[in-house]
Amino acid sequence: MARLDRPDCVENGEGAGAYNEDGIPVVDFDVLINGDSDQRLAAILHLGRACTQWGFFMVINHGIPESLQGATMDACRELFSLPTEEKSEYMEAGPMDPVRVGTGFNSTVDGAKYWREYLKMFAHPELHCPAKPAILREIATEYATRTRGLMLELTTAISKSLGLDGSRIAEALNLENCFQILVGNYYPPAGPDVGAIGMPTHSDHGLLTLLFQNGVDGLQVKHDSEWLLAKPIPGSFFVIVGDQLEIVSNGRYKAVLHHALVDGEQARMSFVSLIGPCLDAVVKPIPELARDAPQGAEFRGIRYRDYMEHQQSNKLKENAALDIVRVHHQILTREGSPNSSLINV
Ligand code: OGA
Ligand code: NI
């Protein structure tokens, strides 16, 4: 049974896991790794339900010091406050360049305003980092290593929750050479433009995303066709299921749709650490999962690099990028002949 040591968590009916007051699953990482065998099993089942029903959860007792979260935030804040000339070489970068600074302020995309400035750095297999501020490289190295370790452990537990060997997903996607990216997002206060969208609705292209913020809420996730504002337990990370996990799990785990709203008065910052497969891995449903599914494979294989390039070079449009790999199953009519209508399943 999962240990509950926080008053802001409630246990579900079977006592197998915790949820916050809004029903968002809370995964206790310490129990997942160090619990006795019953506790670990309960935590894995809880994690599996979180991925099936939400594609989103919070992780607590994860072992990454809050001071490291704070240092990461400070280093990014320093970068954002540098004069534009210091950042300009990264501003011309394209989506597959390893360091990119973008000003999403007031840019008009699809007729909407997106208030956002961001720093993106490729962090694994090799860390790329702006030269200034000088402290950034050391912090980013530490932060990337710790968060990658956490996400790889979560991936092992997720693999087990699908009834597979713990190492199955890591082997299929060559996670030893996983791709990792760090993103710092800065959303200035919107003033009278309250409710402005900081980042439009999308799913993340990778396997798992870890996110924390500076104490200003704004991340909304779609659950049961409703948008819910995600309020973190202090010190926790949000975990977001990405497109590659939807593909390898053959659709059993869904990449959650999310977006960011901008606060009227306070600047909001969020910090993302994302892992994906090795860029050269061909991602497809794990054969055992496809074999056991009523319709077989739901997705065709694609090289992660190609997927990411496609997703990043198009306008963010919900999870439309997944459509390029989705298998369209034909419905058989009662006579057994293919119906003319094709549906997405
Ligand atoms: C992202 C993202 C949301 C936020 O960077 O992919 O979804 O809260 N960010 O900033
Ligand atoms: Ni995202």
mmCIF file of C-alpha atoms and ligand atoms in Angstrom:
data_model
loop_
_atom_site.group_PDB
_atom_site.id
_atom_site.type_symbol
_atom_site.label_atom_id
_atom_site.label_comp_id
_atom_site.label_asym_id
_atom_site.label_seq_id
_atom_site.Cartn_x
_atom_site.Cartn_y
_atom_site.Cartn_z
ATOM 1 C CA MET A 1 0.000 0.000 0.000
ATOM 2 C CA ALA A 2 1.363 3.442 -0.878
ATOM 3 C CA ARG A 3 2.607 5.425 2.067
ATOM 4 C CA LEU A 4 0.748 8.652 2.654
ATOM 5 C CA ASP A 5 2.617 11.253 4.546
ATOM 6 C CA ARG A 6 1.057 14.384 3.207
ATOM 7 C CA PRO A 7 -2.214 15.811 4.438
ATOM 8 C CA ASP A 8 -2.996 17.179 0.965
ATOM 9 C CA CYS A 9 -3.140 13.689 -0.529
ATOM 10 C CA VAL A 10 -6.135 11.437 -0.198
ATOM 11 C CA GLU A 11 -6.141 7.723 -0.623
ATOM 12 C CA ASN A 12 -8.460 6.112 -3.137
ATOM 13 C CA GLY A 13 -11.029 3.494 -2.149
ATOM 14 C CA GLU A 14 -8.695 0.524 -2.395
ATOM 15 C CA GLY A 15 -5.871 2.297 -0.630
ATOM 16 C CA ALA A 16 -3.596 1.612 -3.570
ATOM 17 C CA GLY A 17 -2.514 5.143 -4.293
ATOM 18 C CA ALA A 18 -2.946 8.809 -3.677
ATOM 19 C CA TYR A 19 -4.657 11.643 -5.529
ATOM 20 C CA ASN A 20 -4.616 15.355 -4.802
ATOM 21 C CA GLU A 21 -7.796 17.278 -4.015
ATOM 22 C CA ASP A 22 -8.545 17.673 -7.740
ATOM 23 C CA GLY A 23 -8.142 13.966 -8.384
ATOM 24 C CA ILE A 24 -4.683 14.232 -9.983
ATOM 25 C CA PRO A 25 -2.698 11.058 -9.253
ATOM 26 C CA VAL A 26 0.253 11.445 -6.889
ATOM 27 C CA VAL A 27 3.063 8.911 -7.241
ATOM 28 C CA ASP A 28 5.394 8.447 -4.297
ATOM 29 C CA PHE A 29 8.742 7.708 -5.927
ATOM 30 C CA ASP A 30 10.348 6.568 -2.694
ATOM 31 C CA VAL A 31 7.711 3.850 -2.281
ATOM 32 C CA LEU A 32 8.016 2.871 -5.943
ATOM 33 C CA ILE A 33 11.739 2.216 -5.497
ATOM 34 C CA ASN A 34 12.275 1.438 -1.807
ATOM 35 C CA GLY A 35 8.943 0.058 -0.632
ATOM 36 C CA ASP A 36 8.498 -3.606 0.251
ATOM 37 C CA SER A 37 7.298 -5.817 -2.587
ATOM 38 C CA ASP A 38 3.574 -5.234 -1.854
ATOM 39 C CA GLN A 39 4.080 -1.491 -1.676
ATOM 40 C CA ARG A 40 6.068 -1.454 -4.899
ATOM 41 C CA LEU A 41 3.425 -3.484 -6.678
ATOM 42 C CA ALA A 42 0.660 -1.156 -5.452
ATOM 43 C CA ALA A 43 2.704 1.870 -6.558
ATOM 44 C CA ILE A 44 3.246 0.352 -10.028
ATOM 45 C CA LEU A 45 -0.479 -0.335 -10.401
ATOM 46 C CA HIS A 46 -1.241 3.224 -9.314
ATOM 47 C CA LEU A 47 1.281 4.555 -11.840
ATOM 48 C CA GLY A 48 -0.304 2.425 -14.583
ATOM 49 C CA ARG A 49 -3.757 3.798 -13.742
ATOM 50 C CA ALA A 50 -2.373 7.351 -13.731
ATOM 51 C CA CYS A 51 -0.957 6.813 -17.240
ATOM 52 C CA THR A 52 -4.164 5.190 -18.532
ATOM 53 C CA GLN A 53 -6.704 7.546 -17.012
ATOM 54 C CA TRP A 54 -4.774 10.819 -17.003
ATOM 55 C CA GLY A 55 -1.477 10.664 -18.898
ATOM 56 C CA PHE A 56 -0.432 13.021 -16.136
ATOM 57 C CA PHE A 57 0.593 12.764 -12.491
ATOM 58 C CA MET A 58 2.678 14.343 -9.775
ATOM 59 C CA VAL A 59 5.755 12.695 -8.350
ATOM 60 C CA ILE A 60 6.707 13.297 -4.716
ATOM 61 C CA ASN A 61 9.639 12.069 -2.609
ATOM 62 C CA HIS A 62 11.679 11.986 -5.817
ATOM 63 C CA GLY A 63 15.019 12.759 -4.186
ATOM 64 C CA ILE A 64 15.892 15.815 -6.319
ATOM 65 C CA PRO A 65 16.697 18.617 -3.860
ATOM 66 C CA GLU A 66 14.509 21.699 -3.962
ATOM 67 C CA SER A 67 17.741 23.703 -3.881
ATOM 68 C CA LEU A 68 18.601 22.297 -7.319
ATOM 69 C CA GLN A 69 15.170 23.287 -8.640
ATOM 70 C CA GLY A 70 15.820 26.767 -7.196
ATOM 71 C CA ALA A 71 19.298 27.017 -8.734
ATOM 72 C CA THR A 72 17.926 25.981 -12.132
ATOM 73 C CA MET A 73 15.270 28.667 -11.880
ATOM 74 C CA ASP A 74 17.833 31.341 -10.889
ATOM 75 C CA ALA A 75 20.209 30.439 -13.736
ATOM 76 C CA CYS A 76 17.382 30.648 -16.294
ATOM 77 C CA ARG A 77 16.164 33.929 -14.860
ATOM 78 C CA GLU A 78 19.679 35.303 -15.311
ATOM 79 C CA LEU A 79 19.722 34.210 -18.916
ATOM 80 C CA PHE A 80 16.384 35.837 -19.651
ATOM 81 C CA SER A 81 17.566 39.122 -18.159
ATOM 82 C CA LEU A 82 20.686 39.308 -20.377
ATOM 83 C CA PRO A 83 20.641 42.037 -23.028
ATOM 84 C CA THR A 84 19.302 40.821 -26.366
ATOM 85 C CA GLU A 85 22.759 41.053 -28.046
ATOM 86 C CA GLU A 86 24.029 38.342 -25.692
ATOM 87 C CA LYS A 87 21.278 35.961 -26.780
ATOM 88 C CA SER A 88 20.934 36.870 -30.436
ATOM 89 C CA GLU A 89 23.127 34.040 -31.774
ATOM 90 C CA TYR A 90 20.641 31.556 -30.299
ATOM 91 C CA MET A 91 17.605 33.454 -31.496
ATOM 92 C CA GLU A 92 18.185 32.618 -35.132
ATOM 93 C CA ALA A 93 18.413 28.910 -34.371
ATOM 94 C CA GLY A 94 15.952 26.442 -35.920
ATOM 95 C CA PRO A 95 14.025 23.635 -34.161
ATOM 96 C CA MET A 96 16.813 21.062 -34.518
ATOM 97 C CA ASP A 97 19.602 23.375 -33.362
ATOM 98 C CA PRO A 98 20.883 22.360 -29.928
ATOM 99 C CA VAL A 99 20.481 25.748 -28.212
ATOM 100 C CA ARG A 100 17.608 28.038 -28.973
ATOM 101 C CA VAL A 101 16.274 31.186 -27.370
ATOM 102 C CA GLY A 102 12.899 32.353 -28.575
ATOM 103 C CA THR A 103 10.739 35.288 -27.758
ATOM 104 C CA GLY A 104 7.173 34.147 -28.009
ATOM 105 C CA PHE A 105 5.920 37.549 -26.792
ATOM 106 C CA ASN A 106 2.945 38.854 -28.625
ATOM 107 C CA SER A 107 3.797 36.824 -31.688
ATOM 108 C CA THR A 108 0.778 36.109 -33.790
ATOM 109 C CA VAL A 109 0.292 32.457 -34.487
ATOM 110 C CA ASP A 110 -3.118 31.242 -35.621
ATOM 111 C CA GLY A 111 -4.399 34.694 -34.760
ATOM 112 C CA ALA A 112 -3.729 34.253 -31.036
ATOM 113 C CA LYS A 113 -1.236 35.929 -28.743
ATOM 114 C CA TYR A 114 1.359 33.753 -27.084
ATOM 115 C CA TRP A 115 3.244 35.384 -24.255
ATOM 116 C CA ARG A 116 6.390 33.430 -23.772
ATOM 117 C CA GLU A 117 10.156 33.616 -23.848
ATOM 118 C CA TYR A 118 12.037 30.367 -23.748
ATOM 119 C CA LEU A 119 15.434 28.731 -23.612
ATOM 120 C CA LYS A 120 15.816 25.242 -25.090
ATOM 121 C CA MET A 121 18.953 23.183 -24.682
ATOM 122 C CA PHE A 122 19.705 19.691 -25.910
ATOM 123 C CA ALA A 123 21.057 17.954 -22.815
ATOM 124 C CA HIS A 124 21.754 14.336 -23.793
ATOM 125 C CA PRO A 125 23.651 12.500 -25.310
ATOM 126 C CA GLU A 126 25.595 15.769 -25.108
ATOM 127 C CA LEU A 127 24.826 18.934 -23.181
ATOM 128 C CA HIS A 128 24.707 22.142 -25.209
ATOM 129 C CA CYS A 129 24.514 25.351 -23.275
ATOM 130 C CA PRO A 130 24.848 29.116 -23.838
ATOM 131 C CA ALA A 131 28.170 30.488 -22.555
ATOM 132 C CA LYS A 132 26.392 33.024 -20.340
ATOM 133 C CA PRO A 133 25.460 33.073 -17.549
ATOM 134 C CA ALA A 134 28.605 31.159 -16.573
ATOM 135 C CA ILE A 135 26.836 29.196 -13.826
ATOM 136 C CA LEU A 136 24.321 27.724 -16.268
ATOM 137 C CA ARG A 137 26.444 24.835 -17.578
ATOM 138 C CA GLU A 138 27.148 23.382 -14.163
ATOM 139 C CA ILE A 139 23.549 23.693 -12.998
ATOM 140 C CA ALA A 140 22.147 22.366 -16.266
ATOM 141 C CA THR A 141 24.513 19.366 -16.176
ATOM 142 C CA GLU A 142 23.433 18.463 -12.655
ATOM 143 C CA TYR A 143 19.774 19.114 -13.316
ATOM 144 C CA ALA A 144 19.784 17.131 -16.573
ATOM 145 C CA THR A 145 21.547 14.160 -14.948
ATOM 146 C CA ARG A 146 19.262 14.010 -11.925
ATOM 147 C CA THR A 147 16.016 14.457 -13.830
ATOM 148 C CA ARG A 148 17.086 11.960 -16.507
ATOM 149 C CA GLY A 149 17.799 9.382 -13.802
ATOM 150 C CA LEU A 150 14.363 9.976 -12.312
ATOM 151 C CA MET A 151 12.584 9.648 -15.647
ATOM 152 C CA LEU A 152 14.501 6.483 -16.554
ATOM 153 C CA GLU A 153 13.453 4.921 -13.229
ATOM 154 C CA LEU A 154 9.858 5.948 -13.907
ATOM 155 C CA THR A 155 10.141 4.369 -17.356
ATOM 156 C CA THR A 156 11.227 1.074 -15.769
ATOM 157 C CA ALA A 157 8.178 1.145 -13.491
ATOM 158 C CA ILE A 158 5.942 2.128 -16.425
ATOM 159 C CA SER A 159 7.307 -0.808 -18.423
ATOM 160 C CA LYS A 160 6.376 -3.132 -15.537
ATOM 161 C CA SER A 161 2.939 -1.522 -15.272
ATOM 162 C CA LEU A 162 2.323 -2.626 -18.876
ATOM 163 C CA GLY A 163 3.108 -6.214 -17.876
ATOM 164 C CA LEU A 164 6.556 -6.072 -19.500
ATOM 165 C CA ASP A 165 10.060 -6.534 -18.164
ATOM 166 C CA GLY A 166 11.311 -3.380 -16.472
ATOM 167 C CA SER A 167 13.974 -2.892 -19.150
ATOM 168 C CA ARG A 168 11.698 -3.592 -22.134
ATOM 169 C CA ILE A 169 10.910 0.032 -23.097
ATOM 170 C CA ALA A 170 14.472 1.195 -22.433
ATOM 171 C CA GLU A 171 15.813 -1.509 -24.749
ATOM 172 C CA ALA A 172 13.237 -0.921 -27.480
ATOM 173 C CA LEU A 173 14.007 2.811 -27.562
ATOM 174 C CA ASN A 174 17.739 2.632 -26.804
ATOM 175 C CA LEU A 175 17.316 4.878 -23.778
ATOM 176 C CA GLU A 176 20.970 4.575 -22.895
ATOM 177 C CA ASN A 177 21.380 7.064 -25.731
ATOM 178 C CA CYS A 178 18.124 8.817 -25.001
ATOM 179 C CA PHE A 179 17.503 12.284 -26.305
ATOM 180 C CA GLN A 180 16.956 14.845 -23.574
ATOM 181 C CA ILE A 181 16.020 18.478 -23.739
ATOM 182 C CA LEU A 182 15.775 21.152 -21.044
ATOM 183 C CA VAL A 183 13.422 24.087 -21.514
ATOM 184 C CA GLY A 184 12.971 27.183 -19.383
ATOM 185 C CA ASN A 185 9.772 29.106 -20.094
ATOM 186 C CA TYR A 186 9.195 32.682 -18.976
ATOM 187 C CA TYR A 187 5.680 34.091 -19.221
ATOM 188 C CA PRO A 188 5.471 37.797 -18.368
ATOM 189 C CA PRO A 189 2.341 39.074 -16.638
ATOM 190 C CA ALA A 190 -0.432 39.626 -19.140
ATOM 191 C CA GLY A 191 -1.838 42.730 -17.409
ATOM 192 C CA PRO A 192 -5.264 43.558 -18.783
ATOM 193 C CA ASP A 193 -4.879 40.676 -21.241
ATOM 194 C CA VAL A 194 -5.748 38.155 -18.513
ATOM 195 C CA GLY A 195 -6.464 34.646 -19.674
ATOM 196 C CA ALA A 196 -4.021 35.058 -22.564
ATOM 197 C CA ILE A 197 -2.524 31.786 -23.685
ATOM 198 C CA GLY A 198 1.177 31.400 -22.940
ATOM 199 C CA MET A 199 1.555 28.169 -24.837
ATOM 200 C CA PRO A 200 -1.135 26.670 -27.068
ATOM 201 C CA THR A 201 -2.679 23.237 -26.595
ATOM 202 C CA HIS A 202 -0.323 20.404 -27.472
ATOM 203 C CA SER A 203 0.984 17.048 -26.405
ATOM 204 C CA ASP A 204 4.721 16.639 -25.811
ATOM 205 C CA HIS A 205 6.680 14.854 -28.543
ATOM 206 C CA GLY A 206 8.886 12.776 -26.218
ATOM 207 C CA LEU A 207 8.413 9.858 -23.875
ATOM 208 C CA LEU A 208 8.084 11.633 -20.507
ATOM 209 C CA THR A 209 8.256 15.279 -19.455
ATOM 210 C CA LEU A 210 9.027 16.539 -15.970
ATOM 211 C CA LEU A 211 7.858 20.061 -15.144
ATOM 212 C CA PHE A 212 8.005 22.400 -12.190
ATOM 213 C CA GLN A 213 7.077 26.055 -11.917
ATOM 214 C CA ASN A 214 7.892 29.139 -9.859
ATOM 215 C CA GLY A 215 4.823 29.040 -7.640
ATOM 216 C CA VAL A 216 2.534 30.710 -10.183
ATOM 217 C CA ASP A 217 -0.065 28.296 -11.580
ATOM 218 C CA GLY A 218 -1.027 28.240 -15.246
ATOM 219 C CA LEU A 219 -0.601 24.706 -16.559
ATOM 220 C CA GLN A 220 -3.921 23.215 -17.580
ATOM 221 C CA VAL A 221 -4.386 19.581 -18.559
ATOM 222 C CA LYS A 222 -7.296 18.025 -20.383
ATOM 223 C CA HIS A 223 -8.961 15.253 -18.447
ATOM 224 C CA ASP A 224 -12.320 13.673 -19.345
ATOM 225 C CA SER A 225 -12.869 16.492 -21.889
ATOM 226 C CA GLU A 226 -12.453 19.193 -19.238
ATOM 227 C CA TRP A 227 -9.581 21.582 -18.655
ATOM 228 C CA LEU A 228 -8.148 21.415 -15.166
ATOM 229 C CA LEU A 229 -5.656 23.827 -13.618
ATOM 230 C CA ALA A 230 -2.795 21.734 -12.211
ATOM 231 C CA LYS A 231 -1.782 22.814 -8.728
ATOM 232 C CA PRO A 232 1.446 21.223 -7.588
ATOM 233 C CA ILE A 233 2.292 19.845 -4.171
ATOM 234 C CA PRO A 234 5.287 22.011 -3.181
ATOM 235 C CA GLY A 235 8.573 20.428 -4.267
ATOM 236 C CA SER A 236 6.852 17.890 -6.531
ATOM 237 C CA PHE A 237 7.222 17.515 -10.278
ATOM 238 C CA PHE A 238 4.422 17.174 -12.771
ATOM 239 C CA VAL A 239 4.962 14.236 -15.109
ATOM 240 C CA ILE A 240 3.454 14.420 -18.585
ATOM 241 C CA VAL A 241 3.035 11.341 -20.809
ATOM 242 C CA GLY A 242 4.330 12.167 -24.294
ATOM 243 C CA ASP A 243 3.599 10.937 -27.818
ATOM 244 C CA GLN A 244 6.359 8.291 -27.851
ATOM 245 C CA LEU A 245 4.890 6.570 -24.798
ATOM 246 C CA GLU A 246 1.495 6.539 -26.500
ATOM 247 C CA ILE A 247 3.131 4.882 -29.516
ATOM 248 C CA VAL A 248 5.233 2.242 -27.686
ATOM 249 C CA SER A 249 2.342 1.354 -25.370
ATOM 250 C CA ASN A 250 0.163 0.898 -28.467
ATOM 251 C CA GLY A 251 -2.205 3.595 -27.253
ATOM 252 C CA ARG A 252 -2.746 2.143 -23.786
ATOM 253 C CA TYR A 253 -1.153 5.234 -22.292
ATOM 254 C CA LYS A 254 -2.287 8.507 -23.797
ATOM 255 C CA ALA A 255 -0.215 11.622 -24.384
ATOM 256 C CA VAL A 256 -2.108 14.242 -22.390
ATOM 257 C CA LEU A 257 -3.162 17.526 -24.007
ATOM 258 C CA HIS A 258 -2.059 20.579 -22.079
ATOM 259 C CA HIS A 259 -1.466 24.306 -22.431
ATOM 260 C CA ALA A 260 -0.230 27.194 -20.312
ATOM 261 C CA LEU A 261 -2.214 30.259 -19.285
ATOM 262 C CA VAL A 262 -0.549 33.528 -18.367
ATOM 263 C CA ASP A 263 -1.165 35.228 -15.048
ATOM 264 C CA GLY A 264 -2.524 38.784 -15.089
ATOM 265 C CA GLU A 265 -0.096 40.156 -12.515
ATOM 266 C CA GLN A 266 2.763 37.774 -11.825
ATOM 267 C CA ALA A 267 5.472 36.496 -14.116
ATOM 268 C CA ARG A 268 5.257 32.737 -14.436
ATOM 269 C CA MET A 269 8.219 30.466 -15.068
ATOM 270 C CA SER A 270 8.203 26.769 -15.816
ATOM 271 C CA PHE A 271 11.066 24.347 -16.265
ATOM 272 C CA VAL A 272 10.825 21.305 -18.436
ATOM 273 C CA SER A 273 13.107 18.297 -18.645
ATOM 274 C CA LEU A 274 12.021 15.893 -21.360
ATOM 275 C CA ILE A 275 13.380 12.521 -22.388
ATOM 276 C CA GLY A 276 12.674 10.805 -25.645
ATOM 277 C CA PRO A 277 14.011 7.722 -27.412
ATOM 278 C CA CYS A 278 17.445 7.742 -29.020
ATOM 279 C CA LEU A 279 17.028 10.087 -32.007
ATOM 280 C CA ASP A 280 17.825 7.214 -34.389
ATOM 281 C CA ALA A 281 15.516 4.656 -32.772
ATOM 282 C CA VAL A 282 12.523 3.582 -34.811
ATOM 283 C CA VAL A 283 9.590 3.883 -32.448
ATOM 284 C CA LYS A 284 6.702 1.483 -32.842
ATOM 285 C CA PRO A 285 4.292 -0.343 -30.542
ATOM 286 C CA ILE A 286 6.003 -3.026 -28.423
ATOM 287 C CA PRO A 287 5.119 -6.214 -30.387
ATOM 288 C CA GLU A 288 3.714 -8.063 -27.337
ATOM 289 C CA LEU A 289 1.308 -5.192 -26.697
ATOM 290 C CA ALA A 290 0.235 -4.970 -30.330
ATOM 291 C CA ARG A 291 -0.286 -8.749 -30.477
ATOM 292 C CA ASP A 292 -2.610 -8.670 -27.470
ATOM 293 C CA ALA A 293 -4.646 -5.690 -28.714
ATOM 294 C CA PRO A 294 -7.979 -6.377 -30.467
ATOM 295 C CA GLN A 295 -7.016 -4.302 -33.522
ATOM 296 C CA GLY A 296 -3.312 -5.114 -33.535
ATOM 297 C CA ALA A 297 -0.807 -2.288 -33.966
ATOM 298 C CA GLU A 298 -2.332 1.173 -33.625
ATOM 299 C CA PHE A 299 0.751 2.988 -34.937
ATOM 300 C CA ARG A 300 3.327 2.397 -37.598
ATOM 301 C CA GLY A 301 7.018 2.813 -36.882
ATOM 302 C CA ILE A 302 8.821 6.128 -37.245
ATOM 303 C CA ARG A 303 12.315 7.320 -36.469
ATOM 304 C CA TYR A 304 12.116 9.638 -33.471
ATOM 305 C CA ARG A 305 14.248 12.273 -35.197
ATOM 306 C CA ASP A 306 11.772 12.383 -38.105
ATOM 307 C CA TYR A 307 8.822 12.558 -35.740
ATOM 308 C CA MET A 308 10.330 15.368 -33.759
ATOM 309 C CA GLU A 309 11.298 17.353 -36.831
ATOM 310 C CA HIS A 310 7.775 17.004 -38.140
ATOM 311 C CA GLN A 311 6.184 18.054 -34.837
ATOM 312 C CA GLN A 312 8.550 20.971 -34.285
ATOM 313 C CA SER A 313 8.362 22.409 -37.768
ATOM 314 C CA ASN A 314 4.582 22.545 -37.863
ATOM 315 C CA LYS A 315 2.395 24.823 -35.823
ATOM 316 C CA LEU A 316 1.551 23.232 -32.498
ATOM 317 C CA LYS A 317 -1.845 21.719 -33.062
ATOM 318 C CA GLU A 318 -3.018 19.557 -30.201
ATOM 319 C CA ASN A 319 -1.671 16.069 -30.885
ATOM 320 C CA ALA A 320 -2.044 16.187 -34.664
ATOM 321 C CA ALA A 321 1.562 15.028 -35.087
ATOM 322 C CA LEU A 322 0.500 11.554 -33.907
ATOM 323 C CA ASP A 323 -1.826 11.294 -36.901
ATOM 324 C CA ILE A 324 1.110 10.777 -39.231
ATOM 325 C CA VAL A 325 1.806 7.419 -37.571
ATOM 326 C CA ARG A 326 -1.702 6.378 -36.596
ATOM 327 C CA VAL A 327 -2.996 3.259 -38.313
ATOM 328 C CA HIS A 328 -6.489 3.824 -39.656
ATOM 329 C CA HIS A 329 -8.427 0.644 -39.037
ATOM 330 C CA GLN A 330 -11.276 -0.223 -41.328
ATOM 331 C CA ILE A 331 -14.535 -1.133 -39.684
ATOM 332 C CA LEU A 332 -16.027 -4.358 -40.995
ATOM 333 C CA THR A 333 -19.767 -4.298 -41.602
ATOM 334 C CA ARG A 334 -21.933 -7.203 -40.503
ATOM 335 C CA GLU A 335 -21.452 -8.847 -43.924
ATOM 336 C CA GLY A 336 -17.753 -8.663 -43.370
ATOM 337 C CA SER A 337 -17.057 -6.168 -46.152
ATOM 338 C CA PRO A 338 -15.121 -3.020 -45.388
ATOM 339 C CA ASN A 339 -17.306 -0.060 -44.561
ATOM 340 C CA SER A 340 -16.557 2.994 -46.641
ATOM 341 C CA SER A 341 -16.002 5.097 -43.543
ATOM 342 C CA LEU A 342 -12.589 5.038 -42.005
ATOM 343 C CA ILE A 343 -12.279 5.981 -38.399
ATOM 344 C CA ASN A 344 -9.400 6.816 -36.174
ATOM 345 C CA VAL A 345 -9.103 4.521 -33.217
HETATM 346 C C1 OGA B 1 6.064 22.650 -22.546
HETATM 347 C C2 OGA B 1 4.872 22.957 -21.751
HETATM 348 C C3 OGA B 1 3.774 24.230 -20.056
HETATM 349 C C4 OGA B 1 4.080 25.248 -19.027
HETATM 350 O O1 OGA B 1 7.090 23.366 -22.401
HETATM 351 O O2 OGA B 1 6.002 21.671 -23.328
HETATM 352 O O3 OGA B 1 3.878 22.319 -21.927
HETATM 353 O O4 OGA B 1 3.419 25.216 -18.000
HETATM 354 N N1 OGA B 1 4.916 23.946 -20.853
HETATM 355 O O5 OGA B 1 4.958 26.069 -19.257
HETATM 356 NI NI NI B 2 4.265 20.594 -23.109
#
